């Protein structure tokens, strides 16, 4: 071929893969730490972009946009801390091992680390949370999407999602929806549920 | 689109119909897809702790996920 190739550092993504990558980025950001004011203020814009009354995902976005408008960063940090960071036993665990094995740092983490090593990934230096944190798993999925939109890459995405996210995201969402005295994260849970359900169904089509 | 097999067209159609794609993709809300390096399996914090990033044998190219 004599055509000039558009050489980039990452493969060109289709519209849907770009959107998937961005959804994973948003979900990671929602759960990695309390959204700061900047990110919180962007959520209604994202909701206007992706929101729609015609799909579960679109509805989840609209509701999350409303929730973002109804809370400030300080209140949200309080909610995040109370839900996820309480010393001892937080209201809601964000780690897959807890849902898949009943305890933190159990067998699923060992398997996850093996799969990450296979993918050439590891935990960032200085990070104390284990790799099965929902935000970390979303980071991995985004990485797999942007680096491997081809058939082989899709296979890697499917395997990782099926092994490390699909078994427990619903339990996480239920815990978020049951949590007392919170108003933002149950809405975030609806987005998690809607998006991951789409992912699961779409992987089934491969 | 690197793959035009019928089954992937079906998958693509499903994703677009479900709201994953379309206008949202144009929004490009995330910063630096494919441009910025980021740590692997970052349990990302709001503040960018890029200074602590260490490139080791286990670290592959990884694109920034933290900042949305």
PDB file of C-alpha atoms in Angstrom:
ATOM      1  CA  UNK A   1       0.000   0.000   0.000  1.00  0.00           C
ATOM      2  CA  UNK A   2       1.301   3.354  -0.915  1.00  0.00           C
ATOM      3  CA  UNK A   3      -1.262   5.256   1.081  1.00  0.00           C
ATOM      4  CA  UNK A   4       0.102   7.435   3.794  1.00  0.00           C
ATOM      5  CA  UNK A   5      -0.772   5.873   7.079  1.00  0.00           C
ATOM      6  CA  UNK A   6      -2.027   7.927   9.935  1.00  0.00           C
ATOM      7  CA  UNK A   7       0.383   6.722  12.547  1.00  0.00           C
ATOM      8  CA  UNK A   8      -0.683   7.355  16.074  1.00  0.00           C
ATOM      9  CA  UNK A   9       0.343   6.217  19.481  1.00  0.00           C
ATOM     10  CA  UNK A  10      -2.962   4.446  19.894  1.00  0.00           C
ATOM     11  CA  UNK A  11      -5.284   2.713  17.471  1.00  0.00           C
ATOM     12  CA  UNK A  12      -8.086   4.732  15.973  1.00  0.00           C
ATOM     13  CA  UNK A  13     -11.227   3.998  17.882  1.00  0.00           C
ATOM     14  CA  UNK A  14     -14.708   3.589  16.558  1.00  0.00           C
ATOM     15  CA  UNK A  15     -17.414   5.844  17.943  1.00  0.00           C
ATOM     16  CA  UNK A  16     -18.731   3.142  20.199  1.00  0.00           C
ATOM     17  CA  UNK A  17     -15.308   2.180  21.522  1.00  0.00           C
ATOM     18  CA  UNK A  18     -14.524   5.797  22.230  1.00  0.00           C
ATOM     19  CA  UNK A  19     -17.804   6.112  24.088  1.00  0.00           C
ATOM     20  CA  UNK A  20     -17.122   2.909  25.999  1.00  0.00           C
ATOM     21  CA  UNK A  21     -13.663   4.140  26.973  1.00  0.00           C
ATOM     22  CA  UNK A  22     -15.135   7.390  28.182  1.00  0.00           C
ATOM     23  CA  UNK A  23     -17.776   5.630  30.218  1.00  0.00           C
ATOM     24  CA  UNK A  24     -15.099   3.572  31.918  1.00  0.00           C
ATOM     25  CA  UNK A  25     -13.172   6.760  32.592  1.00  0.00           C
ATOM     26  CA  UNK A  26     -16.210   8.391  34.140  1.00  0.00           C
ATOM     27  CA  UNK A  27     -16.979   5.379  36.302  1.00  0.00           C
ATOM     28  CA  UNK A  28     -13.382   5.179  37.457  1.00  0.00           C
ATOM     29  CA  UNK A  29     -13.409   8.833  38.357  1.00  0.00           C
ATOM     30  CA  UNK A  30     -16.697   8.507  40.238  1.00  0.00           C
ATOM     31  CA  UNK A  31     -15.356   5.812  42.522  1.00  0.00           C
ATOM     32  CA  UNK A  32     -11.618   6.451  42.749  1.00  0.00           C
ATOM     33  CA  UNK A  33     -12.178   9.322  45.129  1.00  0.00           C
ATOM     34  CA  UNK A  34     -14.864  11.865  45.830  1.00  0.00           C
ATOM     35  CA  UNK A  35     -15.444  13.887  42.650  1.00  0.00           C
ATOM     36  CA  UNK A  36     -13.942  17.332  43.031  1.00  0.00           C
ATOM     37  CA  UNK A  37     -15.848  20.482  42.122  1.00  0.00           C
ATOM     38  CA  UNK A  38     -14.463  20.523  38.597  1.00  0.00           C
ATOM     39  CA  UNK A  39     -15.570  17.025  37.775  1.00  0.00           C
ATOM     40  CA  UNK A  40     -18.855  17.466  39.603  1.00  0.00           C
ATOM     41  CA  UNK A  41     -19.645  20.498  37.454  1.00  0.00           C
ATOM     42  CA  UNK A  42     -18.918  18.562  34.307  1.00  0.00           C
ATOM     43  CA  UNK A  43     -21.373  15.810  35.077  1.00  0.00           C
ATOM     44  CA  UNK A  44     -24.485  17.728  33.962  1.00  0.00           C
ATOM     45  CA  UNK A  45     -22.743  18.438  30.665  1.00  0.00           C
ATOM     46  CA  UNK A  46     -21.973  14.778  30.243  1.00  0.00           C
ATOM     47  CA  UNK A  47     -25.552  13.987  31.194  1.00  0.00           C
ATOM     48  CA  UNK A  48     -26.788  16.350  28.500  1.00  0.00           C
ATOM     49  CA  UNK A  49     -24.584  14.562  26.004  1.00  0.00           C
ATOM     50  CA  UNK A  50     -25.415  10.992  26.893  1.00  0.00           C
ATOM     51  CA  UNK A  51     -28.721  11.426  28.636  1.00  0.00           C
ATOM     52  CA  UNK A  52     -31.923  10.280  26.986  1.00  0.00           C
ATOM     53  CA  UNK A  53     -35.262   9.048  28.123  1.00  0.00           C
ATOM     54  CA  UNK A  54     -35.155   6.291  25.559  1.00  0.00           C
ATOM     55  CA  UNK A  55     -32.690   3.898  27.179  1.00  0.00           C
ATOM     56  CA  UNK A  56     -31.704   2.704  30.642  1.00  0.00           C
ATOM     57  CA  UNK A  57     -28.262   4.183  30.162  1.00  0.00           C
ATOM     58  CA  UNK A  58     -29.671   7.494  28.993  1.00  0.00           C
ATOM     59  CA  UNK A  59     -32.038   7.644  31.952  1.00  0.00           C
ATOM     60  CA  UNK A  60     -29.233   6.842  34.367  1.00  0.00           C
ATOM     61  CA  UNK A  61     -27.246   9.716  32.904  1.00  0.00           C
ATOM     62  CA  UNK A  62     -30.133  12.158  33.267  1.00  0.00           C
ATOM     63  CA  UNK A  63     -30.580  11.184  36.894  1.00  0.00           C
ATOM     64  CA  UNK A  64     -26.890  11.424  37.629  1.00  0.00           C
ATOM     65  CA  UNK A  65     -26.830  14.880  36.062  1.00  0.00           C
ATOM     66  CA  UNK A  66     -29.672  15.929  38.357  1.00  0.00           C
ATOM     67  CA  UNK A  67     -27.897  14.441  41.357  1.00  0.00           C
ATOM     68  CA  UNK A  68     -24.726  16.328  40.470  1.00  0.00           C
ATOM     69  CA  UNK A  69     -26.626  19.588  40.304  1.00  0.00           C
ATOM     70  CA  UNK A  70     -28.142  18.929  43.699  1.00  0.00           C
ATOM     71  CA  UNK A  71     -24.973  18.430  45.698  1.00  0.00           C
ATOM     72  CA  UNK A  72     -21.761  20.362  46.194  1.00  0.00           C
ATOM     73  CA  UNK A  73     -18.247  18.957  46.311  1.00  0.00           C
ATOM     74  CA  UNK A  74     -18.001  19.213  50.072  1.00  0.00           C
ATOM     75  CA  UNK A  75     -21.228  17.319  50.650  1.00  0.00           C
ATOM     76  CA  UNK A  76     -20.140  14.752  48.119  1.00  0.00           C
ATOM     77  CA  UNK A  77     -16.829  14.249  49.852  1.00  0.00           C
ATOM     78  CA  UNK A  78     -18.700  13.657  53.099  1.00  0.00           C
ATOM     79  CA  UNK A  79     -20.875  11.092  51.375  1.00  0.00           C
ATOM     80  CA  UNK A  80     -17.906   9.372  49.783  1.00  0.00           C
ATOM     81  CA  UNK A  81     -15.995   9.232  53.042  1.00  0.00           C
ATOM     82  CA  UNK A  82     -18.948   7.926  54.973  1.00  0.00           C
ATOM     83  CA  UNK A  83     -19.797   5.292  52.397  1.00  0.00           C
ATOM     84  CA  UNK A  84     -16.421   3.998  51.403  1.00  0.00           C
ATOM     85  CA  UNK A  85     -13.715   5.084  53.806  1.00  0.00           C
ATOM     86  CA  UNK A  86     -15.127   4.491  57.260  1.00  0.00           C
ATOM     87  CA  UNK A  87     -12.538   2.858  59.456  1.00  0.00           C
ATOM     88  CA  UNK A  88     -13.436  -0.713  60.187  1.00  0.00           C
ATOM     89  CA  UNK A  89     -16.385  -1.686  58.096  1.00  0.00           C
ATOM     90  CA  UNK A  90     -17.467   0.855  55.487  1.00  0.00           C
ATOM     91  CA  UNK A  91     -21.115   0.831  54.423  1.00  0.00           C
ATOM     92  CA  UNK A  92     -20.139  -0.172  50.932  1.00  0.00           C
ATOM     93  CA  UNK A  93     -17.056  -2.056  49.798  1.00  0.00           C
ATOM     94  CA  UNK A  94     -15.592  -1.143  46.418  1.00  0.00           C
ATOM     95  CA  UNK A  95     -13.442  -4.258  46.133  1.00  0.00           C
ATOM     96  CA  UNK A  96     -14.447  -7.233  44.039  1.00  0.00           C
ATOM     97  CA  UNK A  97     -12.950  -9.790  46.361  1.00  0.00           C
ATOM     98  CA  UNK A  98     -15.403  -8.823  49.066  1.00  0.00           C
ATOM     99  CA  UNK A  99     -18.346  -9.717  46.834  1.00  0.00           C
ATOM    100  CA  UNK A 100     -16.809 -12.684  45.077  1.00  0.00           C
ATOM    101  CA  UNK A 101     -15.158 -14.368  48.063  1.00  0.00           C
ATOM    102  CA  UNK A 102     -16.683 -12.729  51.113  1.00  0.00           C
ATOM    103  CA  UNK A 103     -13.461 -11.136  52.296  1.00  0.00           C
ATOM    104  CA  UNK A 104     -10.958  -8.572  51.129  1.00  0.00           C
ATOM    105  CA  UNK A 105      -7.729  -9.681  49.513  1.00  0.00           C
ATOM    106  CA  UNK A 106      -8.956 -13.179  48.865  1.00  0.00           C
ATOM    107  CA  UNK A 107      -8.460 -15.578  45.968  1.00  0.00           C
ATOM    108  CA  UNK A 108     -10.007 -13.328  43.328  1.00  0.00           C
ATOM    109  CA  UNK A 109      -7.218 -10.808  43.909  1.00  0.00           C
ATOM    110  CA  UNK A 110      -4.612 -13.485  43.284  1.00  0.00           C
ATOM    111  CA  UNK A 111      -6.282 -14.407  40.020  1.00  0.00           C
ATOM    112  CA  UNK A 112      -6.645 -10.772  39.098  1.00  0.00           C
ATOM    113  CA  UNK A 113      -2.948 -10.119  39.679  1.00  0.00           C
ATOM    114  CA  UNK A 114      -2.058 -13.047  37.471  1.00  0.00           C
ATOM    115  CA  UNK A 115      -4.288 -11.727  34.703  1.00  0.00           C
ATOM    116  CA  UNK A 116      -2.856  -8.234  35.063  1.00  0.00           C
ATOM    117  CA  UNK A 117       0.672  -9.570  34.874  1.00  0.00           C
ATOM    118  CA  UNK A 118      -0.305 -11.376  31.701  1.00  0.00           C
ATOM    119  CA  UNK A 119      -1.465  -8.042  30.304  1.00  0.00           C
ATOM    120  CA  UNK A 120       1.729  -6.315  31.376  1.00  0.00           C
ATOM    121  CA  UNK A 121      -0.012  -4.258  34.022  1.00  0.00           C
ATOM    122  CA  UNK A 122       0.631  -3.750  37.678  1.00  0.00           C
ATOM    123  CA  UNK A 123      -0.341  -1.554  40.517  1.00  0.00           C
ATOM    124  CA  UNK A 124       1.013   1.933  40.504  1.00  0.00           C
ATOM    125  CA  UNK A 125       3.824   2.585  42.937  1.00  0.00           C
ATOM    126  CA  UNK A 126       2.470   4.094  46.118  1.00  0.00           C
ATOM    127  CA  UNK A 127      -1.092   2.950  45.633  1.00  0.00           C
ATOM    128  CA  UNK A 128      -2.357   1.150  48.688  1.00  0.00           C
ATOM    129  CA  UNK A 129      -5.744  -0.031  47.483  1.00  0.00           C
ATOM    130  CA  UNK A 130      -5.748  -3.517  46.056  1.00  0.00           C
ATOM    131  CA  UNK A 131      -6.211  -4.055  42.341  1.00  0.00           C
ATOM    132  CA  UNK A 132      -9.791  -5.264  42.622  1.00  0.00           C
ATOM    133  CA  UNK A 133     -11.066  -1.758  43.418  1.00  0.00           C
ATOM    134  CA  UNK A 134     -13.837  -0.924  40.963  1.00  0.00           C
ATOM    135  CA  UNK A 135     -11.988   2.180  39.775  1.00  0.00           C
ATOM    136  CA  UNK A 136      -8.865   0.164  39.029  1.00  0.00           C
ATOM    137  CA  UNK A 137     -10.834  -2.412  37.079  1.00  0.00           C
ATOM    138  CA  UNK A 138     -12.441   0.368  35.052  1.00  0.00           C
ATOM    139  CA  UNK A 139      -8.967   1.751  34.371  1.00  0.00           C
ATOM    140  CA  UNK A 140      -7.886  -1.613  33.051  1.00  0.00           C
ATOM    141  CA  UNK A 141     -10.926  -1.905  30.810  1.00  0.00           C
ATOM    142  CA  UNK A 142     -10.324   1.520  29.391  1.00  0.00           C
ATOM    143  CA  UNK A 143      -6.713   0.648  28.758  1.00  0.00           C
ATOM    144  CA  UNK A 144      -7.727  -2.537  26.969  1.00  0.00           C
ATOM    145  CA  UNK A 145     -10.227  -0.643  24.810  1.00  0.00           C
ATOM    146  CA  UNK A 146      -7.909   2.142  23.721  1.00  0.00           C
ATOM    147  CA  UNK A 147      -4.990  -0.173  23.065  1.00  0.00           C
ATOM    148  CA  UNK A 148      -6.866  -3.060  21.518  1.00  0.00           C
ATOM    149  CA  UNK A 149     -10.012  -2.322  19.529  1.00  0.00           C
ATOM    150  CA  UNK A 150      -9.296  -5.210  17.169  1.00  0.00           C
ATOM    151  CA  UNK A 151     -10.680  -8.714  17.454  1.00  0.00           C
ATOM    152  CA  UNK A 152      -7.875  -9.956  19.681  1.00  0.00           C
ATOM    153  CA  UNK A 153      -8.230  -6.905  21.883  1.00  0.00           C
ATOM    154  CA  UNK A 154     -11.970  -7.400  22.172  1.00  0.00           C
ATOM    155  CA  UNK A 155     -11.256 -10.914  23.321  1.00  0.00           C
ATOM    156  CA  UNK A 156      -8.990  -9.583  26.051  1.00  0.00           C
ATOM    157  CA  UNK A 157     -11.665  -7.094  27.086  1.00  0.00           C
ATOM    158  CA  UNK A 158     -14.303  -9.790  27.193  1.00  0.00           C
ATOM    159  CA  UNK A 159     -12.152 -12.104  29.282  1.00  0.00           C
ATOM    160  CA  UNK A 160     -11.220  -9.418  31.773  1.00  0.00           C
ATOM    161  CA  UNK A 161     -14.759  -8.110  32.111  1.00  0.00           C
ATOM    162  CA  UNK A 162     -16.236 -11.570  32.461  1.00  0.00           C
ATOM    163  CA  UNK A 163     -13.738 -12.696  35.086  1.00  0.00           C
ATOM    164  CA  UNK A 164     -13.307  -9.591  37.183  1.00  0.00           C
ATOM    165  CA  UNK A 165     -16.295  -7.286  36.820  1.00  0.00           C
ATOM    166  CA  UNK A 166     -19.358  -9.221  35.690  1.00  0.00           C
ATOM    167  CA  UNK A 167     -19.520 -11.515  38.748  1.00  0.00           C
ATOM    168  CA  UNK A 168     -19.994  -8.737  41.262  1.00  0.00           C
ATOM    169  CA  UNK A 169     -21.083  -5.403  39.824  1.00  0.00           C
ATOM    170  CA  UNK A 170     -24.732  -6.078  40.552  1.00  0.00           C
ATOM    171  CA  UNK A 171     -23.982  -6.804  44.190  1.00  0.00           C
ATOM    172  CA  UNK A 172     -22.060  -3.545  44.387  1.00  0.00           C
ATOM    173  CA  UNK A 173     -24.975  -1.669  42.855  1.00  0.00           C
ATOM    174  CA  UNK A 174     -27.399  -3.227  45.312  1.00  0.00           C
ATOM    175  CA  UNK A 175     -25.169  -2.216  48.213  1.00  0.00           C
ATOM    176  CA  UNK A 176     -24.996   1.334  46.888  1.00  0.00           C
ATOM    177  CA  UNK A 177     -28.744   1.490  46.439  1.00  0.00           C
ATOM    178  CA  UNK A 178     -29.351   0.181  49.970  1.00  0.00           C
ATOM    179  CA  UNK A 179     -26.938   2.543  51.674  1.00  0.00           C
ATOM    180  CA  UNK A 180     -28.621   4.847  54.164  1.00  0.00           C
ATOM    181  CA  UNK A 181     -28.643   8.629  53.967  1.00  0.00           C
ATOM    182  CA  UNK A 182     -26.972   9.041  50.619  1.00  0.00           C
ATOM    183  CA  UNK A 183     -28.232  10.786  47.548  1.00  0.00           C
ATOM    184  CA  UNK A 184     -25.477  10.782  44.966  1.00  0.00           C
ATOM    185  CA  UNK A 185     -24.019   7.301  44.865  1.00  0.00           C
ATOM    186  CA  UNK A 186     -27.286   5.421  44.330  1.00  0.00           C
ATOM    187  CA  UNK A 187     -27.510   7.432  41.102  1.00  0.00           C
ATOM    188  CA  UNK A 188     -23.966   6.516  40.236  1.00  0.00           C
ATOM    189  CA  UNK A 189     -24.973   2.903  40.865  1.00  0.00           C
ATOM    190  CA  UNK A 190     -27.697   3.199  38.259  1.00  0.00           C
ATOM    191  CA  UNK A 191     -25.103   4.276  35.725  1.00  0.00           C
ATOM    192  CA  UNK A 192     -22.823   1.401  36.698  1.00  0.00           C
ATOM    193  CA  UNK A 193     -25.650  -1.072  36.335  1.00  0.00           C
ATOM    194  CA  UNK A 194     -26.905   0.273  33.016  1.00  0.00           C
ATOM    195  CA  UNK A 195     -23.491   0.501  31.411  1.00  0.00           C
ATOM    196  CA  UNK A 196     -22.146  -2.826  32.621  1.00  0.00           C
ATOM    197  CA  UNK A 197     -25.337  -4.571  31.607  1.00  0.00           C
ATOM    198  CA  UNK A 198     -24.832  -3.210  28.093  1.00  0.00           C
ATOM    199  CA  UNK A 199     -21.235  -4.338  28.169  1.00  0.00           C
ATOM    200  CA  UNK A 200     -22.233  -7.821  29.261  1.00  0.00           C
ATOM    201  CA  UNK A 201     -24.829  -8.175  26.527  1.00  0.00           C
ATOM    202  CA  UNK A 202     -22.500  -6.756  23.904  1.00  0.00           C
ATOM    203  CA  UNK A 203     -19.718  -9.168  24.839  1.00  0.00           C
ATOM    204  CA  UNK A 204     -22.205 -11.992  24.500  1.00  0.00           C
ATOM    205  CA  UNK A 205     -22.551 -11.009  20.851  1.00  0.00           C
ATOM    206  CA  UNK A 206     -18.903 -11.675  20.103  1.00  0.00           C
TER     207      UNK A 206
ATOM    208  CA  UNK B   1     -13.455   0.197  12.238  1.00  0.00           C
ATOM    209  CA  UNK B   2     -10.913  -2.487  11.995  1.00  0.00           C
ATOM    210  CA  UNK B   3     -13.357  -5.329  11.950  1.00  0.00           C
ATOM    211  CA  UNK B   4     -16.352  -5.486   9.703  1.00  0.00           C
ATOM    212  CA  UNK B   5     -17.491  -8.984  10.393  1.00  0.00           C
ATOM    213  CA  UNK B   6     -21.276  -9.287  10.559  1.00  0.00           C
ATOM    214  CA  UNK B   7     -21.296 -10.306  14.217  1.00  0.00           C
ATOM    215  CA  UNK B   8     -19.426  -7.166  15.119  1.00  0.00           C
ATOM    216  CA  UNK B   9     -21.808  -5.055  13.105  1.00  0.00           C
ATOM    217  CA  UNK B  10     -24.559  -6.559  15.169  1.00  0.00           C
ATOM    218  CA  UNK B  11     -22.665  -5.739  18.344  1.00  0.00           C
ATOM    219  CA  UNK B  12     -21.975  -2.254  17.095  1.00  0.00           C
ATOM    220  CA  UNK B  13     -25.620  -1.705  16.303  1.00  0.00           C
ATOM    221  CA  UNK B  14     -26.569  -2.877  19.754  1.00  0.00           C
ATOM    222  CA  UNK B  15     -24.103  -0.541  21.467  1.00  0.00           C
ATOM    223  CA  UNK B  16     -25.195   2.450  19.456  1.00  0.00           C
ATOM    224  CA  UNK B  17     -28.862   1.681  20.062  1.00  0.00           C
ATOM    225  CA  UNK B  18     -28.162   1.333  23.779  1.00  0.00           C
ATOM    226  CA  UNK B  19     -26.715   4.824  23.848  1.00  0.00           C
ATOM    227  CA  UNK B  20     -23.032   3.960  23.794  1.00  0.00           C
ATOM    228  CA  UNK B  21     -21.667   6.009  20.966  1.00  0.00           C
ATOM    229  CA  UNK B  22     -23.238   8.542  18.702  1.00  0.00           C
ATOM    230  CA  UNK B  23     -23.137  12.071  19.956  1.00  0.00           C
ATOM    231  CA  UNK B  24     -21.424  11.059  23.147  1.00  0.00           C
ATOM    232  CA  UNK B  25     -18.390   9.958  21.285  1.00  0.00           C
ATOM    233  CA  UNK B  26     -18.022  13.388  19.775  1.00  0.00           C
ATOM    234  CA  UNK B  27     -18.015  14.999  23.180  1.00  0.00           C
ATOM    235  CA  UNK B  28     -14.513  13.690  23.812  1.00  0.00           C
ATOM    236  CA  UNK B  29     -14.849  14.503  27.438  1.00  0.00           C
ATOM    237  CA  UNK B  30     -11.901  12.563  28.611  1.00  0.00           C
ATOM    238  CA  UNK B  31      -8.571  14.163  28.392  1.00  0.00           C
ATOM    239  CA  UNK B  32      -5.848  12.828  26.250  1.00  0.00           C
ATOM    240  CA  UNK B  33      -6.970   9.426  25.129  1.00  0.00           C
ATOM    241  CA  UNK B  34      -3.925   7.996  23.515  1.00  0.00           C
ATOM    242  CA  UNK B  35      -1.779  10.987  24.272  1.00  0.00           C
ATOM    243  CA  UNK B  36      -1.001  11.053  27.893  1.00  0.00           C
ATOM    244  CA  UNK B  37       0.705   8.309  29.748  1.00  0.00           C
ATOM    245  CA  UNK B  38      -0.682   7.218  33.019  1.00  0.00           C
ATOM    246  CA  UNK B  39       0.059   4.668  35.630  1.00  0.00           C
ATOM    247  CA  UNK B  40      -1.247   1.166  35.323  1.00  0.00           C
ATOM    248  CA  UNK B  41      -4.101   0.144  37.533  1.00  0.00           C
ATOM    249  CA  UNK B  42      -4.233   3.572  38.972  1.00  0.00           C
ATOM    250  CA  UNK B  43      -6.475   3.853  41.924  1.00  0.00           C
ATOM    251  CA  UNK B  44      -6.742   7.361  40.775  1.00  0.00           C
ATOM    252  CA  UNK B  45      -6.930  10.253  43.126  1.00  0.00           C
ATOM    253  CA  UNK B  46      -8.232  13.649  42.197  1.00  0.00           C
ATOM    254  CA  UNK B  47      -4.776  15.128  42.432  1.00  0.00           C
ATOM    255  CA  UNK B  48      -2.387  13.884  39.827  1.00  0.00           C
ATOM    256  CA  UNK B  49       0.345  11.957  41.497  1.00  0.00           C
ATOM    257  CA  UNK B  50       2.269  11.517  38.313  1.00  0.00           C
ATOM    258  CA  UNK B  51       5.457  12.129  40.216  1.00  0.00           C
ATOM    259  CA  UNK B  52       5.119   8.781  41.846  1.00  0.00           C
ATOM    260  CA  UNK B  53       4.806   7.004  38.554  1.00  0.00           C
ATOM    261  CA  UNK B  54       7.500   4.482  38.004  1.00  0.00           C
ATOM    262  CA  UNK B  55       8.209   2.903  34.701  1.00  0.00           C
ATOM    263  CA  UNK B  56       9.154  -0.662  35.384  1.00  0.00           C
ATOM    264  CA  UNK B  57       9.186  -3.837  33.412  1.00  0.00           C
ATOM    265  CA  UNK B  58       5.632  -4.433  34.461  1.00  0.00           C
ATOM    266  CA  UNK B  59       4.442  -1.121  33.202  1.00  0.00           C
ATOM    267  CA  UNK B  60       3.210  -0.895  29.692  1.00  0.00           C
ATOM    268  CA  UNK B  61       1.890   2.049  27.818  1.00  0.00           C
ATOM    269  CA  UNK B  62      -1.185   3.131  29.527  1.00  0.00           C
ATOM    270  CA  UNK B  63      -3.424   5.973  28.802  1.00  0.00           C
ATOM    271  CA  UNK B  64      -4.642   8.483  31.219  1.00  0.00           C
ATOM    272  CA  UNK B  65      -7.851   7.469  32.859  1.00  0.00           C
ATOM    273  CA  UNK B  66      -7.869   9.538  35.957  1.00  0.00           C
ATOM    274  CA  UNK B  67      -8.864  12.881  34.610  1.00  0.00           C
ATOM    275  CA  UNK B  68     -12.260  13.188  33.135  1.00  0.00           C
TER     276      UNK B  68
END
